[in-house]
XYZ file of C-alpha atoms in Angstrom:
520
model
C 0.803 9.240 -11.166
C 0.350 7.180 -8.072
C -2.562 4.713 -7.992
C -5.120 4.899 -5.179
C -4.497 1.276 -4.214
C -1.793 2.214 -1.715
C -3.932 4.725 0.137
C -6.992 2.471 0.006
C -4.949 -0.349 1.489
C -3.977 1.897 4.351
C -7.464 2.890 5.450
C -9.296 -0.254 4.275
C -7.236 -2.194 6.807
C -9.092 -0.259 9.496
C -12.611 -0.181 8.057
C -14.384 -2.459 10.553
C -16.188 0.224 12.535
C -18.995 -2.220 13.231
C -16.854 -4.899 14.856
C -18.141 -5.948 18.299
C -15.406 -6.481 20.841
C -16.837 -8.360 23.808
C -15.659 -11.886 24.417
C -19.008 -12.820 25.948
C -21.264 -15.159 23.985
C -24.312 -12.956 24.497
C -22.617 -10.124 22.568
C -21.745 -12.463 19.706
C -25.325 -13.698 19.497
C -26.576 -10.114 19.423
C -24.430 -9.037 16.474
C -25.685 -11.962 14.380
C -28.463 -9.527 13.383
C -25.820 -7.656 11.318
C -24.185 -4.308 11.964
C -23.690 -1.512 9.467
C -21.507 1.587 9.192
C -21.866 4.593 6.915
C -18.547 5.813 5.493
C -17.562 9.415 4.752
C -14.510 10.868 3.023
C -13.833 14.557 3.529
C -17.405 15.126 4.668
C -18.859 13.407 1.585
C -20.694 10.040 1.730
C -18.336 7.405 0.334
C -20.091 4.085 0.973
C -20.997 1.599 3.665
C -19.809 -1.554 5.369
C -21.644 -4.451 6.961
C -20.404 -7.136 9.307
C -21.941 -10.350 10.577
C -20.328 -12.367 13.366
C -21.479 -15.779 14.501
C -20.145 -18.744 16.382
C -19.044 -21.639 14.212
C -17.362 -25.026 14.390
C -13.853 -25.237 12.981
C -13.173 -27.765 10.207
C -11.908 -31.094 11.543
C -10.449 -34.213 9.954
C -12.290 -36.360 12.472
C -9.178 -37.397 14.383
C -9.545 -34.587 16.926
C -12.557 -33.146 18.757
C -14.389 -30.352 16.971
C -13.379 -26.921 18.218
C -15.488 -23.781 18.382
C -14.547 -20.525 16.721
C -16.088 -17.476 15.049
C -17.112 -16.542 11.521
C -16.699 -12.912 10.402
C -18.480 -11.942 7.180
C -17.608 -8.408 6.093
C -18.673 -6.413 3.030
C -17.584 -2.913 2.059
C -18.775 -0.781 -0.825
C -16.918 2.458 -1.572
C -17.236 5.199 -4.184
C -13.823 6.855 -4.524
C -13.440 10.221 -6.236
C -10.142 10.389 -8.141
C -9.263 13.054 -10.707
C -12.950 13.888 -10.981
C -13.950 10.291 -11.730
C -15.957 8.138 -9.301
C -14.399 4.683 -9.035
C -16.403 1.886 -7.352
C -14.716 -0.556 -4.978
C -16.280 -3.663 -3.436
C -14.448 -5.736 -0.839
C -15.814 -8.954 0.675
C -14.130 -11.026 3.364
C -15.108 -14.218 5.160
C -12.766 -15.112 8.003
C -12.964 -18.089 10.342
C -11.106 -17.509 13.595
C -10.094 -19.718 16.458
C -11.631 -19.246 19.889
C -8.987 -16.578 20.683
C -9.904 -14.714 17.437
C -6.645 -15.598 15.684
C -7.025 -16.512 12.016
C -7.884 -20.076 11.082
C -8.675 -19.297 7.424
C -10.059 -16.516 5.256
C -11.383 -15.754 1.780
C -10.958 -12.251 0.390
C -12.382 -10.775 -2.802
C -11.887 -7.292 -4.233
C -13.626 -5.946 -7.330
C -13.291 -2.537 -8.951
C -14.470 -1.422 -12.394
C -14.646 -5.000 -13.666
C -11.301 -6.090 -12.221
C -11.430 -8.877 -9.654
C -8.721 -10.275 -7.391
C -9.272 -13.027 -4.835
C -7.151 -14.416 -2.025
C -7.643 -17.401 0.231
C -5.541 -18.412 3.210
C -5.320 -20.968 5.968
C -3.071 -21.475 8.974
C -1.410 -24.802 9.639
C 1.763 -25.762 11.536
C 2.662 -22.128 12.314
C 2.472 -21.205 8.623
C 0.088 -18.835 6.857
C -0.449 -20.273 3.365
C -1.772 -17.738 0.841
C -3.217 -18.265 -2.617
C -3.980 -15.297 -4.858
C -6.126 -15.688 -7.981
C -5.866 -13.007 -10.633
C -6.820 -13.146 -14.338
C -7.224 -16.919 -14.049
C -3.698 -17.384 -12.713
C -2.839 -18.624 -9.222
C 0.200 -17.513 -7.205
C 1.144 -18.735 -3.750
C 3.101 -17.551 -0.743
C 3.885 -18.969 2.689
C 4.589 -16.812 5.746
C 6.052 -18.178 8.961
C 4.015 -17.552 12.107
C 6.742 -18.766 14.444
C 6.595 -15.417 16.264
C 2.932 -15.892 17.126
C -0.584 -16.043 15.667
C -2.016 -13.655 13.095
C -5.344 -11.839 13.448
C -7.908 -10.381 11.073
C -8.561 -6.616 11.368
C -12.273 -7.307 11.973
C -11.501 -9.117 15.229
C -9.106 -6.625 16.818
C -11.699 -5.058 19.147
C -12.787 -8.528 20.298
C -9.190 -9.534 20.909
C -8.495 -6.330 22.849
C -11.533 -6.710 25.085
C -11.008 -10.329 26.112
C -9.715 -9.244 29.501
C -11.745 -6.033 29.724
C -11.059 -2.487 28.632
C -9.101 -0.337 31.058
C -7.730 3.146 30.490
C -4.025 2.936 29.710
C -4.172 -0.633 28.394
C -1.962 -1.264 25.360
C -2.049 -4.432 23.268
C -0.403 -5.452 20.005
C -1.546 -7.965 17.391
C 0.048 -9.204 14.206
C -2.372 -8.654 11.322
C -2.300 -9.799 7.702
C -3.861 -7.268 5.317
C -4.795 -8.733 1.893
C -5.101 -5.298 0.265
C -1.467 -4.432 0.949
C -0.339 -8.104 1.024
C 1.534 -7.341 4.220
C 1.936 -8.814 7.688
C 2.567 -6.232 10.372
C 1.560 -5.196 13.872
C -1.489 -3.242 15.002
C -1.062 -1.616 18.406
C -4.188 -0.529 20.267
C -4.250 1.829 23.243
C -7.255 2.648 25.464
C -6.946 6.421 25.951
C -9.924 7.384 28.092
C -13.615 7.032 28.821
C -15.732 9.276 26.626
C -19.378 9.949 25.796
C -20.863 9.891 22.327
C -24.443 10.650 21.236
C -26.308 8.014 19.252
C -29.840 8.820 18.150
C -29.905 11.774 20.526
C -28.972 9.708 23.562
C -25.570 9.654 25.307
C -23.605 6.409 25.241
C -20.621 5.712 27.497
C -17.664 4.633 25.384
C -13.922 4.110 25.509
C -11.723 6.076 23.118
C -9.041 3.885 21.508
C -6.208 4.583 19.121
C -4.943 1.980 16.665
C -1.562 2.234 14.953
C -0.656 0.215 11.841
C 2.674 1.036 10.174
C 2.384 4.599 11.416
C -1.200 4.980 10.215
C -3.351 6.029 13.184
C -7.067 5.675 13.775
C -9.395 6.596 16.599
C -12.344 4.444 17.629
C -15.147 4.858 20.156
C -16.508 1.552 21.522
C -18.926 0.867 24.363
C -18.436 -1.551 27.257
C -19.899 -4.370 25.145
C -17.329 -3.660 22.486
C -19.695 -2.218 19.842
C -17.925 0.476 17.808
C -19.908 3.662 17.247
C -17.393 5.815 15.420
C -13.982 5.631 13.766
C -11.810 8.454 12.466
C -8.583 8.517 10.486
C -6.845 10.793 8.021
C -6.058 9.668 4.489
C -3.963 11.991 2.297
C -5.197 15.025 4.194
C -8.830 13.860 4.029
C -10.758 12.951 7.161
C -12.207 9.444 6.877
C -15.144 8.726 9.193
C -17.205 5.576 9.801
C -20.431 5.922 11.828
C -22.526 3.091 13.214
C -25.948 3.188 11.514
C -29.097 1.181 12.230
C -31.572 0.050 9.583
C -34.027 2.767 10.679
C -31.405 5.462 10.037
C -30.390 6.012 13.655
C -26.732 7.014 13.715
C -24.090 8.923 15.654
C -24.954 12.582 16.234
C -22.042 14.116 14.377
C -21.821 16.712 11.631
C -19.590 15.081 9.037
C -19.698 18.312 7.048
C -17.222 19.620 9.621
C -14.715 17.258 7.991
C -15.044 18.805 4.546
C -11.605 19.672 3.143
C -10.713 23.315 2.720
C -8.542 22.771 -0.371
C -9.708 23.218 -3.944
C -9.387 19.469 -4.460
C -12.552 18.891 -2.416
C -12.962 15.230 -1.511
C -10.888 14.046 -4.494
C -8.527 11.563 -2.857
C -5.849 11.704 -5.544
C -5.767 15.475 -5.925
C -5.673 16.002 -2.166
C -2.506 13.875 -1.927
C -0.530 16.251 -4.156
C 2.242 18.228 -2.460
C 2.455 21.966 -3.261
C 5.909 23.345 -3.963
C 7.389 26.807 -3.446
C 8.441 27.406 -7.050
C 7.589 26.034 -10.505
C 10.141 23.776 -12.173
C 10.498 24.561 -15.851
C 11.079 21.622 -18.206
C 11.055 19.268 -15.232
C 11.684 16.180 -17.389
C 15.099 17.677 -18.269
C 16.182 18.398 -14.673
C 19.317 16.435 -13.783
C 20.039 17.759 -10.280
C 17.577 18.705 -7.553
C 18.058 19.807 -3.949
C 14.960 19.920 -1.754
C 14.091 20.326 1.905
C 11.677 17.709 3.228
C 9.603 19.080 6.094
C 7.320 17.568 8.751
C 9.185 14.252 8.508
C 12.487 12.893 9.729
C 14.756 10.151 8.467
C 12.943 7.523 10.563
C 9.654 8.336 8.790
C 11.113 7.513 5.380
C 11.144 3.753 4.620
C 14.110 4.076 2.241
C 16.474 6.764 3.476
C 19.951 6.117 2.021
C 22.862 8.581 2.023
C 21.450 10.697 -0.801
C 18.649 11.712 1.568
C 19.934 11.341 5.108
C 23.582 12.391 4.722
C 23.413 15.241 2.215
C 25.312 18.195 3.691
C 23.979 21.560 2.487
C 26.132 24.667 2.459
C 26.444 26.714 5.637
C 24.354 29.605 4.329
C 21.629 27.151 3.303
C 21.514 25.621 6.764
C 21.150 29.069 8.282
C 18.340 30.125 5.953
C 16.289 26.903 5.723
C 14.821 24.846 8.547
C 14.189 21.276 7.388
C 13.979 17.811 8.860
C 15.716 16.151 5.884
C 17.669 17.586 2.948
C 17.708 15.608 -0.284
C 19.985 15.880 -3.307
C 18.941 13.826 -6.324
C 21.042 13.410 -9.457
C 19.874 11.726 -12.643
C 21.742 8.783 -14.095
C 22.041 9.282 -17.855
C 21.045 6.181 -19.793
C 22.978 7.295 -22.873
C 26.138 8.076 -20.890
C 26.064 4.853 -18.873
C 25.115 2.404 -21.614
C 28.231 0.506 -22.807
C 29.151 0.951 -26.442
C 29.783 -2.783 -26.799
C 27.734 -5.750 -25.682
C 28.723 -7.375 -22.414
C 28.320 -11.117 -21.971
C 27.285 -11.252 -18.311
C 27.724 -14.735 -16.812
C 25.630 -15.033 -13.654
C 27.432 -16.936 -10.896
C 25.630 -18.738 -8.104
C 26.882 -16.065 -5.715
C 25.417 -13.341 -7.955
C 22.072 -15.146 -8.182
C 21.953 -15.510 -4.403
C 22.885 -11.850 -3.863
C 20.071 -10.570 -6.071
C 17.546 -13.325 -5.450
C 14.975 -10.947 -3.980
C 14.994 -8.832 -7.149
C 14.907 -11.870 -9.454
C 12.351 -14.063 -7.725
C 8.612 -14.005 -8.390
C 6.248 -12.793 -5.691
C 2.548 -13.142 -5.063
C 1.900 -10.019 -7.211
C 4.990 -10.018 -9.471
C 4.372 -13.408 -11.083
C 7.486 -13.586 -13.257
C 7.258 -17.395 -13.490
C 3.702 -17.350 -14.849
C 3.591 -18.895 -18.376
C 1.850 -15.848 -19.887
C 4.447 -13.495 -18.400
C 7.285 -15.744 -19.577
C 5.893 -15.957 -23.134
C 5.388 -12.215 -23.419
C 8.875 -11.437 -22.059
C 10.531 -13.790 -24.554
C 8.389 -12.365 -27.352
C 9.427 -8.800 -26.481
C 13.196 -9.362 -26.190
C 13.384 -11.852 -29.041
C 16.971 -12.802 -29.806
C 18.534 -9.903 -27.887
C 21.438 -10.868 -25.641
C 22.456 -7.394 -24.424
C 20.827 -6.735 -21.045
C 20.612 -2.974 -21.585
C 18.730 -3.527 -24.828
C 16.426 -6.065 -23.162
C 15.440 -3.597 -20.460
C 14.925 -0.823 -23.015
C 12.836 -3.056 -25.283
C 10.556 -4.058 -22.358
C 10.201 -0.439 -21.247
C 9.252 0.655 -24.765
C 6.728 -2.173 -25.128
C 4.983 -1.293 -21.845
C 4.774 2.395 -22.698
C 3.294 1.617 -26.131
C 0.838 -1.058 -25.012
C -0.471 -0.017 -21.569
C -3.147 2.659 -21.748
C -3.100 5.267 -18.974
C -5.996 4.827 -16.552
C -6.401 5.514 -12.832
C -7.337 2.276 -11.098
C -8.314 1.187 -7.603
C -6.935 -2.313 -7.433
C -4.168 -4.513 -6.120
C -1.527 -4.428 -8.894
C -1.068 -8.007 -10.115
C 1.263 -8.541 -13.078
C -0.823 -11.273 -14.735
C -3.988 -9.180 -14.495
C -2.192 -6.112 -15.842
C -0.867 -8.100 -18.807
C -4.420 -9.156 -19.596
C -6.067 -5.740 -19.053
C -3.223 -3.654 -20.570
C -4.261 -0.544 -18.664
C -3.345 1.203 -15.464
C -1.317 3.942 -13.856
C 2.189 3.950 -12.401
C 1.590 0.989 -10.078
C 0.514 -1.169 -12.987
C 3.357 0.024 -15.228
C 6.033 -0.633 -12.603
C 4.597 -4.006 -11.530
C 4.385 -5.412 -15.066
C 7.833 -4.033 -15.936
C 9.311 -5.793 -12.904
C 7.640 -9.099 -13.816
C 8.730 -9.033 -17.468
C 12.311 -8.059 -16.598
C 12.633 -10.739 -13.925
C 11.260 -13.271 -16.417
C 14.395 -12.709 -18.542
C 16.747 -12.707 -15.523
C 17.074 -8.941 -15.052
C 17.112 -8.030 -11.337
C 14.412 -5.365 -10.961
C 13.013 -3.269 -8.113
C 9.852 -1.220 -7.729
C 10.561 2.265 -6.379
C 7.998 4.532 -4.722
C 8.176 8.188 -3.877
C 7.174 11.517 -5.349
C 7.703 13.193 -8.712
C 7.110 16.712 -10.025
C 4.301 17.226 -12.519
C 2.239 20.283 -13.464
C 3.237 22.509 -10.566
C 3.263 20.051 -7.640
C 4.726 16.762 -6.452
C 2.584 13.628 -6.499
C 3.084 10.072 -5.274
C 4.481 7.841 -7.998
C 6.118 4.479 -8.756
C 8.900 3.543 -11.166
C 11.640 0.897 -11.452
C 15.359 0.226 -11.204
C 17.118 -2.521 -13.181
C 20.570 -3.899 -12.364
C 22.693 -3.642 -15.525
C 26.370 -4.566 -16.173
C 29.219 -2.152 -16.924
C 32.431 -2.799 -18.892
C 34.640 -2.678 -15.786
C 32.795 -5.624 -14.240
C 30.659 -3.514 -11.916
C 26.933 -2.932 -12.181
C 24.521 -0.020 -11.871
C 20.924 0.196 -10.692
C 19.454 1.998 -13.713
C 16.114 3.798 -13.178
C 13.298 3.410 -15.735
C 9.966 5.232 -15.713
C 7.656 3.517 -18.186
C 4.692 5.674 -17.171
C 6.493 8.827 -18.345
C 8.565 6.900 -20.924
C 11.860 8.072 -19.430
C 14.975 5.978 -19.853
C 16.934 8.812 -18.263
C 14.746 9.444 -15.246
C 14.642 13.097 -14.260
C 15.902 14.259 -10.865
C 12.454 15.198 -9.579
C 11.910 11.489 -8.842
C 12.496 11.407 -5.059
C 12.606 7.783 -3.927
C 11.113 7.186 -0.474
C 10.547 3.406 -0.549
C 11.440 0.370 -2.604
C 9.862 -3.065 -2.750
C 6.397 -4.543 -3.135
C 3.065 -3.422 -1.724
C 4.109 -4.380 1.800
C 7.007 -1.895 1.619
C 5.067 0.754 -0.276
C 2.431 0.927 2.450
C 5.117 2.287 4.780
C 4.686 5.578 2.936
C 1.671 6.109 5.179
C 4.163 7.686 7.567
C 4.629 10.648 5.238
C 1.438 10.875 3.120
C -0.527 13.912 4.194
C 2.396 15.231 6.291
C 5.296 15.689 3.884
C 5.941 19.157 2.470
C 8.735 20.088 0.074
C 10.762 23.206 -0.655
C 12.892 23.312 -3.784
C 16.265 24.872 -2.979
C 18.316 24.279 -6.120
C 17.934 22.574 -9.471
C 19.856 22.302 -12.709
C 19.923 20.654 -16.124
C 23.465 19.271 -16.159
């Protein structure tokens, strides 16, 4: 089932409850004493975060005058409950910003259960240059900043308060999030003045909302920009960060009020499951499924092609069911589609250009890495048939990757070394190995039926040739070892972590009603 890394990326982007937001030097000097926040998930303590901010001099080659900027040093320690198991997560970030709080450079490190991934970045000539280190391998990516500077999440309150906080003010900032490897926009709005109690005393604050890819967070900051409280919802769980002093003084708030009412308690993975109105017998054999998707519309779904947005239900169904989106999913039979004879597929330059995005390596799908290349060649051996290559890789992954829930950023080279993980790891390594032998491959994200409910999941599609000269995007689920993927796989997004994080628009909101299903 779906790894926690997606959901963690969504709320970890917004963790900096302790970020000061005044542009004045006296505020910066004050926070050099360190700030701390206590973190709660569903009313249960989940960890803490610290942040130190200080003025610094930007690196210079000596040919230009030294410029002043800021250094943000952030640490976060989380204990995540998933399927009854507590998984530790440590995130450390050091970011040097320019005087306007835009990123100059940063170093990011994430460690969970012995797995470590690091990323460094610097900005030069309107380009953000990224370097990710995983399992001893280095992958790189460059992102154009021609549209404007990029900011670190820790500095958003500072950037918003440069010109003062006024009710009704709205400001947007482009932010790069290492956990989701995505560049997108955070929009902040000052809603109103509000009072909050800290250590039994009232504090005048401003209530802000922040929106990142549809994920919303509330924050209470005072006129100096110090944040006292943050709230957001993750998979139906209330996530709270409260400013806490070394002597224990904190916000007067009963976090037990946030305790979930479901049987899943504060288990992040279990609470993301979607109940369904009827059980599906032998779900792995289902070949046609019609469902109503509620509490979302087509604009909420990152990948909403005709099979979701243009399905036309029968008139009596429309009259009896109120839904925002109807979906009809049909399985593609591997056995029926696979040609009986081998096809020698010659890849033209036009074909390579058309499918470049699904053939090229990325910062997390390192298909050009020597270890990935060696393993891919070892798996396929002398095979020339592309269908057999894909099947051989799928079988190898299912046999060699042990099932384990992980809280990490799925990196193909690290997965190949660790040989363990859940659906994110299976789909990421499958994509890397297939691309290494020139098979265009996508990562698909959505929901799948299992044990009485739908859960978030990831699988793949591979472009394979047909005898008539056309091609088909053939689904593979290496986690469930399905070469004919059942129709309960409802695709909602496709692409890397940056695209998968768009699912935040539906996680915790989406409900499903099964209307029809069949086995043929």
